[in-house]
Coordinates of C-alpha atoms and ligand atoms in Angstrom, one line a residue:
X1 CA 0.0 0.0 0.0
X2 CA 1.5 3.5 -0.6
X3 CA 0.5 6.8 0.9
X4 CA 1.4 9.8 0.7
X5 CA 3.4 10.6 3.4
X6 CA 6.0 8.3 2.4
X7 CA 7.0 11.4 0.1
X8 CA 7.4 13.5 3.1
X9 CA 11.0 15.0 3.5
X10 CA 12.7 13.4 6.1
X11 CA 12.7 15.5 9.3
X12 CA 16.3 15.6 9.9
X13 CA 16.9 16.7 6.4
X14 CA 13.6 19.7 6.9
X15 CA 15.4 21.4 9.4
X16 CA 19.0 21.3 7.5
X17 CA 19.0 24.4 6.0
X18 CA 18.6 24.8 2.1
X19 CA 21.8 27.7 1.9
X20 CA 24.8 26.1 1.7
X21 CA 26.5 28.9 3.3
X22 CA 24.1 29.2 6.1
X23 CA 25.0 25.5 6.4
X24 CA 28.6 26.1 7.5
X25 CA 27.9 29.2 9.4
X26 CA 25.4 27.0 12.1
X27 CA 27.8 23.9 11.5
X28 CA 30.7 25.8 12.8
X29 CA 28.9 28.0 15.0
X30 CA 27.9 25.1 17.1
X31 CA 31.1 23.8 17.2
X32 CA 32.3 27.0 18.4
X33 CA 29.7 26.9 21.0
X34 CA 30.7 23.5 22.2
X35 CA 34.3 24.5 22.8
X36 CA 33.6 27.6 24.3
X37 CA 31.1 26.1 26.5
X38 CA 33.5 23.6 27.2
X39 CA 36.2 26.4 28.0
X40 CA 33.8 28.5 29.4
X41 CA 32.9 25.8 32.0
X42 CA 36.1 25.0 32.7
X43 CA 37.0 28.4 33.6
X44 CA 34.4 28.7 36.0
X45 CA 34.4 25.7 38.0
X46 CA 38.0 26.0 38.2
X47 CA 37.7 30.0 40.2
X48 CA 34.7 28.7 42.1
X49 CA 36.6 25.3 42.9
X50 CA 39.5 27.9 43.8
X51 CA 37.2 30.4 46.1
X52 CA 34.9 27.3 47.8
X53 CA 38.8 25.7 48.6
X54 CA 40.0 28.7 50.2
X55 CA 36.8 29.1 52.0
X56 CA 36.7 25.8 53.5
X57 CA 39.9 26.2 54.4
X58 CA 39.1 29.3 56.1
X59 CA 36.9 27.6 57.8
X60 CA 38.4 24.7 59.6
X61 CA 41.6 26.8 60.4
X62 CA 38.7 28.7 62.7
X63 CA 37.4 25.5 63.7
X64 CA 41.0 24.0 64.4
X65 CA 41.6 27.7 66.5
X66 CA 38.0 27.5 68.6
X67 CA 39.4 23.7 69.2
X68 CA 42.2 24.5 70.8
X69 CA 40.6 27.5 72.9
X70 CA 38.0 24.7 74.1
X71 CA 40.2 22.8 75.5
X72 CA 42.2 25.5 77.5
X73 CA 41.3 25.9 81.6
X74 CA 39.6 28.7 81.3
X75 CA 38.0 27.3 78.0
X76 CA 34.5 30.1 78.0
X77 CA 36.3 33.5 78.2
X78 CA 39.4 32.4 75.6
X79 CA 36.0 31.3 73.3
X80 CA 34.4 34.5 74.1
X81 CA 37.7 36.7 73.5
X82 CA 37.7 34.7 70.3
X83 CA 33.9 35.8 69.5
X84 CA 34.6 39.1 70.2
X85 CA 37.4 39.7 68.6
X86 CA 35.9 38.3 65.1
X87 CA 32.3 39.6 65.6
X88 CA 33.9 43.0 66.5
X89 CA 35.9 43.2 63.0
X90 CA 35.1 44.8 59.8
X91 CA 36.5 41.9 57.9
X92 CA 34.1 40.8 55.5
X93 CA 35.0 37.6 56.3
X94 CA 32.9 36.8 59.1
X95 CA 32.4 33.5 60.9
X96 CA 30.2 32.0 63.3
X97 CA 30.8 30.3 66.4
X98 CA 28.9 27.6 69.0
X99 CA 29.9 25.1 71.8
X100 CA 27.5 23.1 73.2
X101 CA 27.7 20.6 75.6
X102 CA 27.4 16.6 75.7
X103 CA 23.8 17.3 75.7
X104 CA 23.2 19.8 72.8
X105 CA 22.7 22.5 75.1
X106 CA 24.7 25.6 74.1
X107 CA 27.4 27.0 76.1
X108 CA 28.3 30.1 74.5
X109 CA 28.0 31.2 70.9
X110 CA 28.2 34.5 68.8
X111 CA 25.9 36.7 69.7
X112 CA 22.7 36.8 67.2
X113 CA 23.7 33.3 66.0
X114 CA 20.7 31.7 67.3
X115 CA 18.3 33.6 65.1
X116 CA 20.4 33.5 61.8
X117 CA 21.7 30.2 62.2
X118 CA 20.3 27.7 64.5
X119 CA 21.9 24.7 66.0
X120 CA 19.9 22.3 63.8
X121 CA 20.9 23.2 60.3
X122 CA 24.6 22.1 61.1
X123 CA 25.8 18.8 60.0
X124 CA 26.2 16.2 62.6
X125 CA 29.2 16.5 64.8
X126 CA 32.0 14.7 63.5
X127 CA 34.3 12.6 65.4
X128 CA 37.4 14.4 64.6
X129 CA 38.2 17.9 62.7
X130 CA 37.7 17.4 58.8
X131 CA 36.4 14.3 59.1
X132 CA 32.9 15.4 58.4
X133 CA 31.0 17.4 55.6
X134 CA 30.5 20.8 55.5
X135 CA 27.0 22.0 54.3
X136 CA 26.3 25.3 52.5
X137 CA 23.3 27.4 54.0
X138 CA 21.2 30.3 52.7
X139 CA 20.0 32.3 56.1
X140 CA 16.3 33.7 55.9
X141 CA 18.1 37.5 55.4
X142 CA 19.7 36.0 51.9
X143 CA 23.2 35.3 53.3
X144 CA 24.8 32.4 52.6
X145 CA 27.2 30.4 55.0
X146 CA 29.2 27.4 55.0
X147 CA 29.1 25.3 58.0
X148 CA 30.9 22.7 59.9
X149 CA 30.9 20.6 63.1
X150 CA 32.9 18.8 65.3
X151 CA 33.2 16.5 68.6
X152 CA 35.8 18.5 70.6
X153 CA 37.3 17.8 73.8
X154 CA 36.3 20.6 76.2
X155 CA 38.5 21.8 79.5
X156 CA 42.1 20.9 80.5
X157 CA 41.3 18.0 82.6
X158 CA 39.8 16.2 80.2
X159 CA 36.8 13.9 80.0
X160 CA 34.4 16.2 79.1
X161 CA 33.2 16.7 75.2
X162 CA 30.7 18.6 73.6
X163 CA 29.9 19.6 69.8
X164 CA 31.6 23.0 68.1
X165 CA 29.4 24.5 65.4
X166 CA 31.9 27.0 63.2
X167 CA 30.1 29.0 60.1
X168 CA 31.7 31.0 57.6
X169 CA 29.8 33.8 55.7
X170 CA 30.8 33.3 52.2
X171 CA 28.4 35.7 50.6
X172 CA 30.2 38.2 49.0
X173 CA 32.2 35.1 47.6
X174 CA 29.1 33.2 46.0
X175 CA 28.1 36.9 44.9
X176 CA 31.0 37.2 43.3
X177 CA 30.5 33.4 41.9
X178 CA 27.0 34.1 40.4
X179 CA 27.5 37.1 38.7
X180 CA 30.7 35.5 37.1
X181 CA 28.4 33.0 36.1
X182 CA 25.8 35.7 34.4
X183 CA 29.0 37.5 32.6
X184 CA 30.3 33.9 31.5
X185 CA 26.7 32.8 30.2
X186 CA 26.2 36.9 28.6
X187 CA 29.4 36.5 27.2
X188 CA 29.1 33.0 25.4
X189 CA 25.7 34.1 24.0
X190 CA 27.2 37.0 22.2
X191 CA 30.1 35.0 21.2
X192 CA 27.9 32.5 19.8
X193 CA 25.7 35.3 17.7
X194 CA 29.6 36.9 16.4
X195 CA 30.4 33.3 15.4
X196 CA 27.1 33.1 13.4
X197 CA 27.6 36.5 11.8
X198 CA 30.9 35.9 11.3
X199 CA 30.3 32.4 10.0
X200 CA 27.6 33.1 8.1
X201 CA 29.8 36.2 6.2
X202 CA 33.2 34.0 5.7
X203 CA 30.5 31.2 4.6
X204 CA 29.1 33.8 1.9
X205 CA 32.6 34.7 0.7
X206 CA 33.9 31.6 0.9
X207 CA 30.8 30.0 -1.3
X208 CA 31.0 32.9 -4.0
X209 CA 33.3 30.7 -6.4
X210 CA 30.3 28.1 -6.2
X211 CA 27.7 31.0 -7.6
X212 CA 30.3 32.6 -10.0
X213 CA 30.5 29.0 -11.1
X214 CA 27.1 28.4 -11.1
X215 CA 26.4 31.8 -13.3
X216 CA 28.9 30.6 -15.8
X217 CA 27.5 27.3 -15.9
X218 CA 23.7 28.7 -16.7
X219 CA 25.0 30.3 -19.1
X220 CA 25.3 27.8 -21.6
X221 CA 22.8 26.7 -23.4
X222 CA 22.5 24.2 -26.3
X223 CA 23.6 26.4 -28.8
X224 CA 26.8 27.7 -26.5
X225 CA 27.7 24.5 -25.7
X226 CA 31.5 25.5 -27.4
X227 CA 31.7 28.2 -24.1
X228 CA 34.0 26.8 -20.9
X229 CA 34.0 27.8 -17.9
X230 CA 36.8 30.1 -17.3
X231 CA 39.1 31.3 -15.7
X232 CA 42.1 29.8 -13.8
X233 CA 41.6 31.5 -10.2
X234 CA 39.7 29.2 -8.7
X235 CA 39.7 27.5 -5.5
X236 CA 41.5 24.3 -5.7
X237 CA 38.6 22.6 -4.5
X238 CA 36.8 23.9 -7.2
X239 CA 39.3 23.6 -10.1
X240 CA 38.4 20.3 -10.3
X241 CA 34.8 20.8 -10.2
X242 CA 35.4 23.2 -13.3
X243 CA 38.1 20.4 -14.8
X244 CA 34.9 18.1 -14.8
X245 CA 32.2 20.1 -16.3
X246 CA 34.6 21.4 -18.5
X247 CA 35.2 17.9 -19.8
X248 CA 31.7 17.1 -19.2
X249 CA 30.8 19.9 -22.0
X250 CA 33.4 18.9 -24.3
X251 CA 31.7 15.5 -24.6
X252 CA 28.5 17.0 -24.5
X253 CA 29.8 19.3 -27.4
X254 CA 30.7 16.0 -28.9
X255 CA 27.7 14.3 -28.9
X256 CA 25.8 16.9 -29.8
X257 CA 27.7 17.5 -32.8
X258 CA 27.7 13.5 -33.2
X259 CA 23.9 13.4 -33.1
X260 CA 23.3 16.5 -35.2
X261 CA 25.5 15.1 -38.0
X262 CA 23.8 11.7 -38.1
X263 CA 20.4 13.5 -38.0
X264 CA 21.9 15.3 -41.3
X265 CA 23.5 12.1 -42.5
X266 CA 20.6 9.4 -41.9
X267 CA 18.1 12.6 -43.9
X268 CA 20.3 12.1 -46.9
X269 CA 21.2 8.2 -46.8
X270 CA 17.0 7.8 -46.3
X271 CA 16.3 10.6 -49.3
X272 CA 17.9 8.6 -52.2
X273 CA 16.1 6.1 -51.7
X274 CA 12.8 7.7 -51.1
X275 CA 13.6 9.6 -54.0
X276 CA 14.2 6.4 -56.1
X277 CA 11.3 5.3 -54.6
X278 CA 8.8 7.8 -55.4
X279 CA 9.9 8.0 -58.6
X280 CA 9.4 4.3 -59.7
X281 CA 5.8 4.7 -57.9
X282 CA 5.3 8.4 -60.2
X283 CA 6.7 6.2 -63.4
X284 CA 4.6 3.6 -62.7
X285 CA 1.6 5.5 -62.4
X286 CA 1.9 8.2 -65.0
X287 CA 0.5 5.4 -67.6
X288 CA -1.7 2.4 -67.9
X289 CA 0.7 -0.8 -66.9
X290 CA 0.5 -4.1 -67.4
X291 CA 0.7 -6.5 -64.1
X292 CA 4.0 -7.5 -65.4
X293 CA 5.4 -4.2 -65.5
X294 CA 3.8 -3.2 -62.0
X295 CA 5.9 -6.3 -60.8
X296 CA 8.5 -5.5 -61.7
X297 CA 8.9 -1.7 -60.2
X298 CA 7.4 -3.6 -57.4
X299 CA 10.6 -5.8 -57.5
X300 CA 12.8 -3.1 -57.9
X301 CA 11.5 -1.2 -54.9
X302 CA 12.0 -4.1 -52.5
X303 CA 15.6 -4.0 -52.7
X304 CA 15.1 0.1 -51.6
X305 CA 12.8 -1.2 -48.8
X306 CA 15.1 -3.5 -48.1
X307 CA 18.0 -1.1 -47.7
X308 CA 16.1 1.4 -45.7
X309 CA 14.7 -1.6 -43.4
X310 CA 18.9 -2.6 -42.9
X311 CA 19.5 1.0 -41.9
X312 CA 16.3 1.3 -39.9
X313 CA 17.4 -1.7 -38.4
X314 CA 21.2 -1.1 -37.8
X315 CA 19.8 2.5 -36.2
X316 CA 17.6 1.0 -33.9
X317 CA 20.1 -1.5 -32.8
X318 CA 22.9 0.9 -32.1
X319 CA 20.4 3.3 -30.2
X320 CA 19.4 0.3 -28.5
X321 CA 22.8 -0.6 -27.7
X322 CA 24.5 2.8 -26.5
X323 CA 21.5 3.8 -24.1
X324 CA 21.8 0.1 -22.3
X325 CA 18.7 -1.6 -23.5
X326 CA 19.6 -3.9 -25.2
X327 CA 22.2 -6.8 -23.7
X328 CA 24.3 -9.5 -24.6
X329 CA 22.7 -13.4 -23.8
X330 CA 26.1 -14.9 -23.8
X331 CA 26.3 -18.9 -24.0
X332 CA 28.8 -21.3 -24.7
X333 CA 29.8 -21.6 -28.7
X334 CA 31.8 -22.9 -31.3
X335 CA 33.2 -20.0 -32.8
X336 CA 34.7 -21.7 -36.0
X337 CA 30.8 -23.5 -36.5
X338 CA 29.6 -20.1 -36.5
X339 CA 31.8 -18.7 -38.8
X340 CA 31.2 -21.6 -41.0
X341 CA 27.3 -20.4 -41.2
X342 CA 28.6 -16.9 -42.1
X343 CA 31.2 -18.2 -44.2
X344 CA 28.4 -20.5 -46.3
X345 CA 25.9 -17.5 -46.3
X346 CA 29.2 -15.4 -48.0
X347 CA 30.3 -18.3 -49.9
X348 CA 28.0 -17.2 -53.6
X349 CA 28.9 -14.0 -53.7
X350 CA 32.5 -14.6 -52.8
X351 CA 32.5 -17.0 -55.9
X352 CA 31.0 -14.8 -58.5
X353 CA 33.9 -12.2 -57.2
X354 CA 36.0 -15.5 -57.4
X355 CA 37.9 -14.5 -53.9
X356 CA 39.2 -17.6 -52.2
X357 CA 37.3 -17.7 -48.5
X358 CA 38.9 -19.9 -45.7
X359 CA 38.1 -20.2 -42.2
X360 CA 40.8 -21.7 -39.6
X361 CA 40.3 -22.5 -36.0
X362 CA 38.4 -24.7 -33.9
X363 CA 37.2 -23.8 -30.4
X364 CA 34.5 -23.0 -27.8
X365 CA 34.1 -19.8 -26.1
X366 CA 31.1 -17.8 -24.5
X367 CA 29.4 -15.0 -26.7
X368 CA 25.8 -14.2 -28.0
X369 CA 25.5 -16.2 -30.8
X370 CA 23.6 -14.6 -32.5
X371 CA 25.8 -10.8 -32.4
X372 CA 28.5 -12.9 -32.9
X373 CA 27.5 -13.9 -36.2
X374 CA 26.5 -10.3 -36.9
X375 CA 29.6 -8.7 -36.3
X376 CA 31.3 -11.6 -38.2
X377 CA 29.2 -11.3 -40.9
X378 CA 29.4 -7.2 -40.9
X379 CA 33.2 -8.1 -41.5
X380 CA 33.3 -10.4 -44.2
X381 CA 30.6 -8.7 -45.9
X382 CA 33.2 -5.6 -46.0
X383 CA 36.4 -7.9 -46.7
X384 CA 34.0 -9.4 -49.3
X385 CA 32.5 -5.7 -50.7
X386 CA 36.1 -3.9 -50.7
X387 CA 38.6 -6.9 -52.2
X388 CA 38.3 -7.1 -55.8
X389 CA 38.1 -9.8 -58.5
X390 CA 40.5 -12.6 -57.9
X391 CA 41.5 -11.9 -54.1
X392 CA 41.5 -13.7 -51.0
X393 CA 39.2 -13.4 -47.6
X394 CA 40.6 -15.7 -44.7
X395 CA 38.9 -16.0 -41.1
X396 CA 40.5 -17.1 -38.3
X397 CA 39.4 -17.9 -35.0
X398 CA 42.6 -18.6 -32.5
X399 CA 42.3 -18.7 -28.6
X400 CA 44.6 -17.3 -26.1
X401 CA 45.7 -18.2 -23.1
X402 CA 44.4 -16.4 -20.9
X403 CA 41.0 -18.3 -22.2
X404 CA 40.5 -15.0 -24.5
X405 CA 39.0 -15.4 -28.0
X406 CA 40.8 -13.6 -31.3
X407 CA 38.7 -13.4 -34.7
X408 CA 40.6 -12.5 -37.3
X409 CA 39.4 -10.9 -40.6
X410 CA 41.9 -10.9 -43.5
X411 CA 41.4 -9.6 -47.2
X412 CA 43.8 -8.6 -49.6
X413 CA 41.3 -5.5 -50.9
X414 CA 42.4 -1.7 -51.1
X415 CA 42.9 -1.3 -47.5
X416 CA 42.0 1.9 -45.4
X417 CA 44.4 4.7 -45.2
X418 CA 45.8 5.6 -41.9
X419 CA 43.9 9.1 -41.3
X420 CA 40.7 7.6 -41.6
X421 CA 40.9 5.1 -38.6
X422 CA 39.8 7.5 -36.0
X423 CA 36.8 8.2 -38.1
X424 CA 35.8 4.7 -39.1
X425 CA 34.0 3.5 -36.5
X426 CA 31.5 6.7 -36.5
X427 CA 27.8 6.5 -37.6
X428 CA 27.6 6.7 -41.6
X429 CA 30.8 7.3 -42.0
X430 CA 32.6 6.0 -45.5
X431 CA 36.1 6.2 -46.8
X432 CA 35.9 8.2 -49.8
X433 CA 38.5 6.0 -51.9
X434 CA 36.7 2.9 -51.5
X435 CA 32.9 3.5 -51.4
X436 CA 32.6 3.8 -55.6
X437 CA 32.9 0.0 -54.5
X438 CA 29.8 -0.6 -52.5
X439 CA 27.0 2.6 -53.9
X440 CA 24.2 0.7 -51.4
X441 CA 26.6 0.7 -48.3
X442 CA 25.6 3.2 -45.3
X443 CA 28.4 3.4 -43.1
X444 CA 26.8 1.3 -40.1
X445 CA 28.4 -1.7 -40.4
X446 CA 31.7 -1.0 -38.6
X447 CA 29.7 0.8 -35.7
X448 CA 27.4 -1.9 -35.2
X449 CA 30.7 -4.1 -34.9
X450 CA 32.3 -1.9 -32.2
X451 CA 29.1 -1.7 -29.9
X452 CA 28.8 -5.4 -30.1
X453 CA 31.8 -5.9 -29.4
X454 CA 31.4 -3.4 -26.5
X455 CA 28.1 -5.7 -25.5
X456 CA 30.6 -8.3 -24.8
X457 CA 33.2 -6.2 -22.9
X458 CA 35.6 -6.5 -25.7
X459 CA 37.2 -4.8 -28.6
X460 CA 37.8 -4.7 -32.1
X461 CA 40.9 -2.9 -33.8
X462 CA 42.2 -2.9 -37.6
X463 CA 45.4 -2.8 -39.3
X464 CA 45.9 -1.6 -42.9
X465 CA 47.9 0.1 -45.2
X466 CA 46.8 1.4 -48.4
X467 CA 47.0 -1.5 -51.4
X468 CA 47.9 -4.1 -48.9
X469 CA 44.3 -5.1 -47.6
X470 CA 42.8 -5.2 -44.2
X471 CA 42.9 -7.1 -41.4
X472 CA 40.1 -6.9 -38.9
X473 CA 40.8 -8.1 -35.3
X474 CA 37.9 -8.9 -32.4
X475 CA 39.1 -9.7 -29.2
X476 CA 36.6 -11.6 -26.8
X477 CA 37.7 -11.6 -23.4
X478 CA 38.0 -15.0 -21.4
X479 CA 34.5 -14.6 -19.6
X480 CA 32.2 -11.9 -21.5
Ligands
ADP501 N1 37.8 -4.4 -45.6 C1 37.8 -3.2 -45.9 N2 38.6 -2.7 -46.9 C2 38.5 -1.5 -47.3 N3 37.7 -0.5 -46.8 C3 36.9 -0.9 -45.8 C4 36.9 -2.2 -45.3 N4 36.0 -2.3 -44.3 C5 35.4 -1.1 -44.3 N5 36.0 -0.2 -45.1 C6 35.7 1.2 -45.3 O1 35.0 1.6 -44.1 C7 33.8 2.2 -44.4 C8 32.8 1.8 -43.3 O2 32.5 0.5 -43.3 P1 31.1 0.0 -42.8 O3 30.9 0.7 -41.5 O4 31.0 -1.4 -42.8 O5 30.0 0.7 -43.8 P2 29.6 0.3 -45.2 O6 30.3 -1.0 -45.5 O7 28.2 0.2 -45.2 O8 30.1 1.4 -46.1 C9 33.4 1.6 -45.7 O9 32.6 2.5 -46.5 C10 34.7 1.4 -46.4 O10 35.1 2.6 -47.1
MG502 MG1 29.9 -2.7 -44.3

C-alpha cells in the first residue's frame, strides 16, 4: 500500500538548512559553542573550585583555633575573647561560632547566632576535625554560610566533650560566583551570535566561487555548448569541479555534434532512396501498366525497402545498444561452427567475385551467438565488398591463453588509409577512396561491430595500409 506521506522530506533533512553557506555558518557555530562552552565551564568551576577551597579552608583553620581554645582551663572567656574579637571586625569575612555541651545544650555562641543560624541546620558533629561534611546554608536575610561541626574535647582536665558548630559567611564570595556566572553565560551568547555572523559572512565569501561558477554554468545553453568555464583563479577545490564540467561539456559538445551530423546524414542516406522510390511509384503511375510491369517496379522497390529496413534496423540497434537496452545473452559456442554459417551465407557471392574464403580455427568460447555472427558477418561482408576480382578473404578464429577469443578478418582488398581510422567506426561514416565500390553501403556496419563488441566487454581494432588489404581483429575476453 502506498500513501502519501512516504514522500514527506525526512525531518532531519527539513530542518538542515537549504543555503549552503548558512549551512557552514550554524555547522561551525555550534562547534564554536561547544568548545567555548566547554572552555567556558572550565573556567568557571576551576575559580569557584578555587574560592569554595580557600573558604573551606578558612573555615576549619577557625574550627582547628575554637578547638584548641575549648580545651584550654579557662575554655569560656578564651572562646568568648575569640567571639569578640571576630564579631567585633570589619573583615568581611565573618564567621560563626557555637559550643554546646554533651547534651546539645549551648554553652556560649556568637551573639545573634541563634536567630540566623540555628543549632539544627549544622551537620552532625564529626568525630574528629575534617572528618565530616561541611554544608552550605542560605539564612532567611539571603546570606549564605558554609558550616561545619565537630566532637571536641572541652577543658584541660579532660573527659568532658561537647559539639563545636563554626560557620563562615561566604556571601560576598558566592556573589562574586553568580555574577561570574551571568557574565560567562552573557558573554558566550554574544560569542555564539559573532560566530554566526561571522560564520555566516566567511561562509558567503567563501561559497562565492560556487555562484560565480554556477552563473557561468547557466549560461550555456544548447547552442553555447562551445563556451568553458573560465578562468584559472579558482579555488583548488573547485578547479576540479570546473576540470569536470569542463570535460563534461566537451563530450557534450561532442555528442551533440555527433547526433546532429547523423540527424543530417541518416536525412540524406533515407532521401535517395525515397527519392528512387517515389519516382518508380510516379513512373509507374503516369500510364496504364500491365501487371507484369507493375511487378516489376514492385521488384525493384524491395531492394530500396530493403535497404532502408537494414539502416532502420542497424539504427535502432545501435540506439538500442548505446542507451543500455539492449544486452548481450552470452552462452557457450563454437566459434569456428559459427563462422562456418557466415562463411556458407558469404560463400556465392565470394564466388562470383572469385575471392578464395577460408576459415581456420576450432574452439568454444562464451558470446551471444547470434551478435557474434552479426559482427562476423558485418566483416566479411566488407572484406567481401572492398577486395576485388581474384582476391582472398581468410577467417580465423585462434584462442589465447588467458582463455580470450581472437577473430581475425583478413582480405587482400584496397585497405584503409591511416587518417581515416579514428573516423571509421562513426555512424555513416565511409572512406571516400573505397565507397565507388559498394553505392548501397551506409556506413553502419563498422559501428554496429564496435558496440557489439562493446556488449561483450571486448574490442575490435584494424590494421591496414593502403593497397595491402585489411585485417580486422575482435578480441573476446576469457568470460564476456
Ligand atoms: N575491408 C575493408 N577494406 C577497405 N575498406 C573498408 C573495409 N571495411 C570497411 N571499409 C571502409 O570503411 C567504411 C565503413 O564500413 P562500414 O561501416 O562497414 O560501412 P559500409 O560497408 O556500409 O560502407 C566503408 O565504407 C569502407 O570505405
Ligand atoms: Mg559494411
Amino acid at each position: 500500500m502506498s500513501s502519501s506521506f512516504g514522500r514527506l522530506p525526512r525531518p532531519d533533512r527539513m530542518c538542515r538548512p537549504r543555503s549552503l553557506a548558512l549551512r557552514l555558518a550554524v555547522t561551525t557555530t555550534i562547534s564554536a559553542f561547544a568548545i567555548l562552552a566547554a572552555l567556558v565551564s572550565l573556567t568557571y568551576w576551576g575559580i569557584a573550585g578555587h574560592l569554595r577551597g580557600l573558604n573551606s579552608l578558612y573555615l576549619h583553620d577557625e574550627l582547628k583555633v575554637a578547638e584548641i581554645l575549648v580545651r584550654s582551663e579557662d575554655y569560656r572567656s578564651e572562646l568568648m575573647r575569640e567571639i569578640e574579637t571576630d564579631h567585633g571586625g570589619d573583615d568581611y569575612v565573618k564567621h560563626a561560632i557555637r559550643l554546646q555541651d554533651r547534651t546539645g545544650a549551648t554553652v556560649i555562641e556568637t551573639p545573634g547566632m541563634k536567630d540566623l543560624l540555628p543549632a539544627e541546620i549544622f551537620p552532625a558533629a564529626a568525630r574528629r576535625s575534617g572528618a565530616g561534611d561541611d554544608r552550605t546554608w542560605t539564612a532567611p536575610d539571603g546570606s549564605i554560610h558554609l558550616l561545619t561541626s565537630v566532637r571536641a574535647d572541652v577543658g584541660k582536665a579532660g573527659g568532658d566533650w561537647g559539639n563545636l558548630q563554626v560557620a563562615l559567611d561566604v556571601t560576598n564570595v558566592e556573589y562574586i560566583l553568580v555574577t561570574l556566572r551571568k557574565n560567562l553565560i552573557a558573554s558566550l551568547l554574544a560569542g555564539v551570535i559573532l560566530c554566526l555572523a561571522a560564520g555566516l559572512a566567511v561562509a558567503r565569501q567563501g561559497t562565492r566561487p560556487l555562484r560565480e561558477i554556477t552563473s557561468e554554468v547557466t549560461g550555456i545553453s544548447a547552442s553555447r555548448l562551445s563556451r568553458r568555464i573560465s578562468g584559472s583563479s579558482w579555488p583548488s577545490e573547485l578547479e576540479s569541479l570546473a576540470a569536470a564540467l569542463n570535460g563534461m561539456l566537451e563530450r557534450l559538445e561532442d555528442s551533440f555534434a555527433r547526433l546532429s551530423n547523423s540527424a543530417t546524414n541518416l536525412a540524406h542516406k533515407l532521401r535517395t532512396p525515397l527519392t528512387i522510390l517515389r519516382g518508380e511509384a510516379e513512373v509507374a503511375l503516369s500510364a496504364e501498366r500491365t501487371p507484369d510491369e507493375l511487378r516489376d517496379v514492385l521488384e525493384s522497390s524491395l531492394e530500396e525497402y530493403g535497404r532502408i529496413s537494414h539502416m532502420t534496423d542497424n539504427i535502432l540497434f545501435l540506439a538500442r545498444a548505446e542507451t543500455g537496452k539492449f544486452h548481450a545473452v552470452p552462452v557457450s559456442i563454437n566459434a569456428c561452427e559459427e563462422i562456418a554459417k557466415v562463411a556458407e551465407y558469404y560463400e556465392p557471392v565470394a564466388e562470383e567475385k572469385k575471392i578464395g574464403l577460408s576459415c581456420h580455427g576450432e574452439m568454444a568460447m562464451i558470446a551471444d551467438p547470434v551478435l557474434f555472427r552479426r559482427a562476423v558477418a558485418n566483416l566479411v561482408s566488407n572484406a567481401i565488398t572492398y577486395t576485388p576480382q581474384g582476391g582472398n578473404v581468410s577467417v580465423t578464429a585462434t584462442t589465447g591463453a588467458d582463455g580470450s577469443v581472437t577473430v581475425t578478418v583478413t582480405d587482400s582488398g584496397p585497405g584503409i588509409p591511416g587518417a581515416e581510422f579514428d573516423k571509421i567506426f562513426d555512424l555513416f561514416y565511409r572512406v571516400y577512396s573505397t565507397r565507388f565500390m559498394d553505392p548501397g553501403g551506409s556506413g553502419l556496419g563498422l559501428a554496429v561491430v564496435k558496440a557489439i563488441m562493446d556488449l561483450h566487454n571486448g574490442s575490435i581494432s584494424l590494421t591496414s595500409a593502403p593497397g595491402e588489404g585489411t585485417t580486422a581483429i575482435l578480441s573476446f575476453p576469457s568470460a564476456c
